[in-house]
Short mmCIF file of C-alpha atoms in Angstrom, two decimals:
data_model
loop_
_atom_site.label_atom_id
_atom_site.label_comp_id
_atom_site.label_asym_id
_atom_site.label_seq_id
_atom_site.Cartn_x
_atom_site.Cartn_y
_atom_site.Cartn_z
CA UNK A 82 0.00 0.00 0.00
CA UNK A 83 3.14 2.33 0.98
CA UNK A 84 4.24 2.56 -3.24
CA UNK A 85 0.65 3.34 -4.31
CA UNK A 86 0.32 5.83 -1.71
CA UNK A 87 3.24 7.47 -2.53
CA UNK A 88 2.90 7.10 -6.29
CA UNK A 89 -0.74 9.05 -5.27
CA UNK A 90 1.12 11.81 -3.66
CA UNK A 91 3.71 12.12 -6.32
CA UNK A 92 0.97 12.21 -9.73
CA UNK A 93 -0.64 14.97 -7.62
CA UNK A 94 2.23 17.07 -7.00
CA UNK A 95 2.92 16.64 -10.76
CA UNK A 96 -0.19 17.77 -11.86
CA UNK A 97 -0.04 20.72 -9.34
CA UNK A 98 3.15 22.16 -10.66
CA UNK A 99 1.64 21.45 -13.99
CA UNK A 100 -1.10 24.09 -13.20
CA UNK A 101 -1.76 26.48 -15.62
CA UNK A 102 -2.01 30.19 -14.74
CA UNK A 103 -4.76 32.42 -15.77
CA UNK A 104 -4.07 36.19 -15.83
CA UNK A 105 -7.69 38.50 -15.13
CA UNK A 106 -7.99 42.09 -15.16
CA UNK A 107 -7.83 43.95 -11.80
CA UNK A 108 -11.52 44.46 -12.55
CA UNK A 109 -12.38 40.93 -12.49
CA UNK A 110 -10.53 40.03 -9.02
CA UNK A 111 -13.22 39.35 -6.21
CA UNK A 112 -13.39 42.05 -3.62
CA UNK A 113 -12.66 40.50 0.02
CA UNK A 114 -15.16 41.64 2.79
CA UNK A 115 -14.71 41.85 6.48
CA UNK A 116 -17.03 41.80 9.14
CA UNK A 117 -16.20 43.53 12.32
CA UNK A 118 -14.48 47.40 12.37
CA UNK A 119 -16.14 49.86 10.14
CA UNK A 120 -12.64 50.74 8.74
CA UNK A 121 -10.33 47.52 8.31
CA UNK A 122 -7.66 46.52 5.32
CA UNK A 123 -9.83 44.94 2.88
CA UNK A 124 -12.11 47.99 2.77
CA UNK A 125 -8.97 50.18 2.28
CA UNK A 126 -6.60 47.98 0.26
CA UNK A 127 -9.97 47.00 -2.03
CA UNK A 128 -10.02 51.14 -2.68
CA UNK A 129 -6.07 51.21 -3.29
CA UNK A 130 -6.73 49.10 -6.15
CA UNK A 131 -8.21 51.56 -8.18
CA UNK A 132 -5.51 53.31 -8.61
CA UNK A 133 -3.72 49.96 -9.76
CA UNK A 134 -2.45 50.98 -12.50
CA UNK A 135 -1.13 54.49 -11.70
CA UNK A 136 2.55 55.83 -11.24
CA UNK A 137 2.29 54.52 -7.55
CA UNK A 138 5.96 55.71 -5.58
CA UNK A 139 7.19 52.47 -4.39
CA UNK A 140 7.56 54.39 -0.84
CA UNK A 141 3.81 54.81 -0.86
CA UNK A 142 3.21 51.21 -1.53
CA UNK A 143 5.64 50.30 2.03
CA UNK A 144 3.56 53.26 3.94
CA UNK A 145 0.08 51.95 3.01
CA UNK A 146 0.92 48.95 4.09
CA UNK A 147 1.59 49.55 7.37
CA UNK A 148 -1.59 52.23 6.89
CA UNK A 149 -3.93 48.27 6.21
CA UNK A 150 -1.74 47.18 9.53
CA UNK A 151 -3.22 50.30 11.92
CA UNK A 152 -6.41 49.64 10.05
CA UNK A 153 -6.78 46.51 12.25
CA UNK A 154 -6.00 47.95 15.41
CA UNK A 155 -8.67 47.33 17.88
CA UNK A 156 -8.71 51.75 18.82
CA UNK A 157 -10.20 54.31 16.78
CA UNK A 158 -7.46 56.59 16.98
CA UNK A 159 -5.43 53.96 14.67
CA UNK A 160 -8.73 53.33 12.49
CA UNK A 161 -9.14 57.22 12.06
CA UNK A 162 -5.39 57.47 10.95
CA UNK A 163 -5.30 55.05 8.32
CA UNK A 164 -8.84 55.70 7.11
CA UNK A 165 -7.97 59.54 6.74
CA UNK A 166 -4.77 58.51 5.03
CA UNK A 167 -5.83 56.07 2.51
CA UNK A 168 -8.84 58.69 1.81
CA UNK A 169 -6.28 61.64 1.01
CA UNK A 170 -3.40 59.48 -0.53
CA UNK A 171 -5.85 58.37 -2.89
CA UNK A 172 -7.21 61.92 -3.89
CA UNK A 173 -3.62 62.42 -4.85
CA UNK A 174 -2.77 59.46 -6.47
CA UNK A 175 -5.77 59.94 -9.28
CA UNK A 176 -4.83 63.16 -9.82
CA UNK A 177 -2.72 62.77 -13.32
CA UNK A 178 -0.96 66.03 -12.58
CA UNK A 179 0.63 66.25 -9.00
CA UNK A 180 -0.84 69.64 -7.58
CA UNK A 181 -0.37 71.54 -4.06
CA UNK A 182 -0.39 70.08 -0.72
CA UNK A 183 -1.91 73.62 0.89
CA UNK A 184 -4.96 71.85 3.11
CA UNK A 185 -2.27 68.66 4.52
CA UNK A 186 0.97 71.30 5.09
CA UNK A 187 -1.50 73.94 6.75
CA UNK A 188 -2.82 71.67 9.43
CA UNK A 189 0.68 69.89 10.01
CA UNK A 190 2.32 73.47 10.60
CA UNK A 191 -0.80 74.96 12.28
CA UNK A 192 -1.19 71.82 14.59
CA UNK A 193 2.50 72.31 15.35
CA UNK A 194 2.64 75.56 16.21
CA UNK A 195 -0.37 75.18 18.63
CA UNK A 196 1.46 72.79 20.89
CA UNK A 197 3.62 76.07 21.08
CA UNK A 198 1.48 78.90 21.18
CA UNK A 199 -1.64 77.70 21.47
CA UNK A 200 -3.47 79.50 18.54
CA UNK A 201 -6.88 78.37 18.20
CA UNK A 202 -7.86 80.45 16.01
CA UNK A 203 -5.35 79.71 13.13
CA UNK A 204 -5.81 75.87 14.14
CA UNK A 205 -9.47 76.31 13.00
CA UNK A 206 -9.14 77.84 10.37
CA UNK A 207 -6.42 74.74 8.83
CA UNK A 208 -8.99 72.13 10.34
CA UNK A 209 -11.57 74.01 7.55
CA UNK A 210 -8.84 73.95 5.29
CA UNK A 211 -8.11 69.97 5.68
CA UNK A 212 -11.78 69.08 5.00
CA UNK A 213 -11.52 71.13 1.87
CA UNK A 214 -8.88 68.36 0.49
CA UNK A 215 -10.22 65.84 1.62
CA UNK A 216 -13.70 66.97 0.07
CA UNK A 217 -11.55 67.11 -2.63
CA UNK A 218 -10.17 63.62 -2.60
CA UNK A 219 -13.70 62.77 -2.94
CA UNK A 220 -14.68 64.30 -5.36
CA UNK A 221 -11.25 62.93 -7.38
CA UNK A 222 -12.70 59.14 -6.54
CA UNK A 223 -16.02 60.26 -7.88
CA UNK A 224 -14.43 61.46 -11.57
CA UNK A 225 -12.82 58.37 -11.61
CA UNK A 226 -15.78 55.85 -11.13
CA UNK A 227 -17.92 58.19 -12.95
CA UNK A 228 -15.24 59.76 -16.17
CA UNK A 229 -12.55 58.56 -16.04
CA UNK A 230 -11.56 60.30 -19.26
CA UNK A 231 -12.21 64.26 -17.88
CA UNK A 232 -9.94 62.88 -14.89
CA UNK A 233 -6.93 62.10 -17.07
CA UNK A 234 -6.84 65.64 -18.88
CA UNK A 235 -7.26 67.37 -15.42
CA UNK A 236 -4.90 70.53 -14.51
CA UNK A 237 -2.67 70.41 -11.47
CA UNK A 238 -4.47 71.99 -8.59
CA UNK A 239 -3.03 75.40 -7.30
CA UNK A 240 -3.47 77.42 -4.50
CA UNK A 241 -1.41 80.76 -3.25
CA UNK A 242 0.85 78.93 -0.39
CA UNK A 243 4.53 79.43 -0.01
CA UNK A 244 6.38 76.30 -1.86
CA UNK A 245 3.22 74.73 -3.21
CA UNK A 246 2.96 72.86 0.60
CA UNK A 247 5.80 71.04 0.56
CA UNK A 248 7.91 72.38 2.91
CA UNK A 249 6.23 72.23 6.63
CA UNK A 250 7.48 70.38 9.76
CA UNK A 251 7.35 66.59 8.62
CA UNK A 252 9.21 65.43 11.61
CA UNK A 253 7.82 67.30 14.70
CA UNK A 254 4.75 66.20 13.62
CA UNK A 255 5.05 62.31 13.75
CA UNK A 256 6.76 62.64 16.58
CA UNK A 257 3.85 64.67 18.53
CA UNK A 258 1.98 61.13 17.13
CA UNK A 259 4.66 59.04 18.65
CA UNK A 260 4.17 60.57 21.75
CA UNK A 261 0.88 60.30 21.82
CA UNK A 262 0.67 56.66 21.03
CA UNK A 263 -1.95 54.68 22.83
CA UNK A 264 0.03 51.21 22.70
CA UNK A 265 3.43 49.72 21.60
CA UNK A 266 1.69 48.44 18.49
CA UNK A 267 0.46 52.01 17.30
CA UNK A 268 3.66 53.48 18.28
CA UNK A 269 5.74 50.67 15.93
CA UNK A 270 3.09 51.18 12.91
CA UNK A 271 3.77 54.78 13.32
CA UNK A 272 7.61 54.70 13.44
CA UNK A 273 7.15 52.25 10.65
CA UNK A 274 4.85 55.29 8.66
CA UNK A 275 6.92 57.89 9.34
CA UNK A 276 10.02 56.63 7.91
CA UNK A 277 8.09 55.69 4.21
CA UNK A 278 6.84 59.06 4.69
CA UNK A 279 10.49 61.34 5.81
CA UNK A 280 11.49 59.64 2.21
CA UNK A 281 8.19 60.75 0.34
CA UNK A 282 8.52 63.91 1.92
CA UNK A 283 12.49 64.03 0.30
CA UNK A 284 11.78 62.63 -2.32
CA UNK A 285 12.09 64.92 -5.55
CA UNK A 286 9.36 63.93 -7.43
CA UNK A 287 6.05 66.03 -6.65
CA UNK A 288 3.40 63.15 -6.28
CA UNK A 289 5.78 61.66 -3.81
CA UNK A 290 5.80 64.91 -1.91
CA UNK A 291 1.72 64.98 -2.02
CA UNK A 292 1.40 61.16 -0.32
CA UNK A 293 3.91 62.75 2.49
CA UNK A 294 1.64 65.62 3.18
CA UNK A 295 -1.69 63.51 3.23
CA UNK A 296 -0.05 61.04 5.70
CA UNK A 297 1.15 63.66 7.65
CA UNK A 298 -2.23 65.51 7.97
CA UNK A 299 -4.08 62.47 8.92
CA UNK A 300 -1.70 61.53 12.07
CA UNK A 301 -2.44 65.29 14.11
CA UNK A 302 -5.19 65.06 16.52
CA UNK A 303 -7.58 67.21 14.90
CA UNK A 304 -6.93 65.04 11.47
CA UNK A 305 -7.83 61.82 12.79
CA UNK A 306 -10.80 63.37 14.95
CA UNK A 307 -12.55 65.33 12.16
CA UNK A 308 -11.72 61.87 9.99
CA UNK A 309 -13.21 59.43 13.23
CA UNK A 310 -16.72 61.57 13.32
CA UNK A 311 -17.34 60.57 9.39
CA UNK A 312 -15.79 56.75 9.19
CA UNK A 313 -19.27 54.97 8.40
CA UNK A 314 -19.28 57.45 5.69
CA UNK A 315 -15.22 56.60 4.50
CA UNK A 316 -16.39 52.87 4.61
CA UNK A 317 -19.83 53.32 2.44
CA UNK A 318 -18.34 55.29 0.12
CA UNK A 319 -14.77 53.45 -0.37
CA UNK A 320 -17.07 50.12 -0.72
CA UNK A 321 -19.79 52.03 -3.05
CA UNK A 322 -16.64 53.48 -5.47
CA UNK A 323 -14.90 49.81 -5.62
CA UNK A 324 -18.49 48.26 -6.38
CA UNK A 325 -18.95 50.95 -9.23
CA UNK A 326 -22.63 52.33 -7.39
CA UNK A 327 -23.27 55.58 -6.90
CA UNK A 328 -20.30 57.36 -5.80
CA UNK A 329 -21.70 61.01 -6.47
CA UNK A 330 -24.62 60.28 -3.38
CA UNK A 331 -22.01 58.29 -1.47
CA UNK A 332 -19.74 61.22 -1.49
CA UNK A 333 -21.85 63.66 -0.77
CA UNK A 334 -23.33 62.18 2.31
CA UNK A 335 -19.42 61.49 3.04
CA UNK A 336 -18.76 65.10 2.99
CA UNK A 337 -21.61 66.45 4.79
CA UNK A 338 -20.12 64.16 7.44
CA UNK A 339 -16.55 65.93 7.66
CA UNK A 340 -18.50 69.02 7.62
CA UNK A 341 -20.43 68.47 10.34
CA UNK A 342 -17.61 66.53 12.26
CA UNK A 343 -14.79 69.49 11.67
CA UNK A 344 -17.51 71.06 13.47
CA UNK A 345 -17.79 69.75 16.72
CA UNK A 346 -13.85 68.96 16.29
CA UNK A 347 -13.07 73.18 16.32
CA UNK A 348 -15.51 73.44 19.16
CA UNK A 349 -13.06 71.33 21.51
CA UNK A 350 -10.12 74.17 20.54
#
């Protein structure tokens, strides 16, 4: 019985190796669904995949991985980071021309500075300022799913800020999210972010420079807070954009919910 059984094993493993491969389109690959958090990896890594075929910085593709990894934290802090994150990275990912970083770099410096001074008032004003790009990542996600072809002729975005928002401080502000870790596994995914991100952020291509800034926006308190008060809305419309549904009412209930959330976010500075 030993020969036959091994004989068995052997004509399997044969015809195993003997496989053929079938190649899909990205289109055709089965989304994966998880039950449990609101925000977890397969609802943000199913989203990543629609800008598959982009000019994705390899750095980017290390950082959002670790992003997926906070994803699955149990705390809402971490699920608020990486949902924020993957939203804004994404805005500028789809955007064909790399533009300004003015909303990310305004709430990094402004968040900064407040931990020194303690302006409120110019905090509040970058907190408004965030919300507008992320509104606008949204409405990037939305061209995509809904014309695709008025998304690739798109201009660069430009606003009046002093370098285009790439120079603001990257460093100070991951480590004010260091310190405020909640647990050694937040603290390692963040150290893990933040050095993808210090190369993004040196990096001397411009769409690199744009994935910095988003990442860095979404770590500061007042990012991941205004981002926490609107995640059922992040998850409905991330799963309504990769399902192809209706990503113009999605998004639209998703950014009445940052409005409303930057809100009551201000009212606590």
């Amino acid at each position: 019985m030993i020969p036959i059984i091994v004989l068995s094993v052997l004509l399997a493993a044969q015809g195993a190796y003997g496989a053929s491969v079938n190649f899909v389109p990205i289109e055709d690959v089965p989304i994966r669904y998880e039950f449990g958090n609101t925000i977890n990896r397969n609802v943000l890594d199913n989203a990543f995949q629609l800008v598959d075929g982009a000019s994705v910085p390899i750095h980017a593709l290390t950082l959002h991985q670790a992003t997926l990894d906070l994803a699955d934290q149990p705390d809402g802090v971490s699920q608020s980071i990486a949902a924020g994150q993957t939203l804004g990275i994404l805005g500028e990912l789809t955007s064909p021309v790399a533009g300004d970083t003015c909303g990310y770099s305004q709430l990094v410096d402004s968040y900064n500075n407040y931990h020194t001074t303690g302006n409120r008032a110019d905090l509040n004003n970058a907190i408004d300022s965030y919300v507008g790009s992320l509104n606008r990542a949204v409405d990037q996600l939305v061209l995509l799913r809904t014309n695709p072809a008025a998304l690739r002729n798109q201009a660069a975005v430009v606003h009046s800020c002093s370098g285009g928002g790439r120079s603001y401080g990257h460093d100070k502000v991951w480590d004010l999210a260091l310190s405020n870790a909640g647990s050694a596994a937040h603290a390692d995914l963040i150290n893990e972010q933040q050095c993808s991100s210090r190369r993004l952020y040196g990096a001397w291509d411009r769409r690199s420079n744009s994935v910095a800034a988003a990442a860095a926006a979404a770590v500061t308190s007042p990012g991941h807070q205004v981002v926490r008060g609107a995640l059922p809305q992040i998850a409905s419309f991330l799963n309504t954009a990769v399902a192809g549904g209706n990503t113009a009412a999605a998004g639209q209930a998703l950014k009445q919910a940052l409005t409303q959330s930057s809100a009551l976010v201000k009212s606590k500075y």
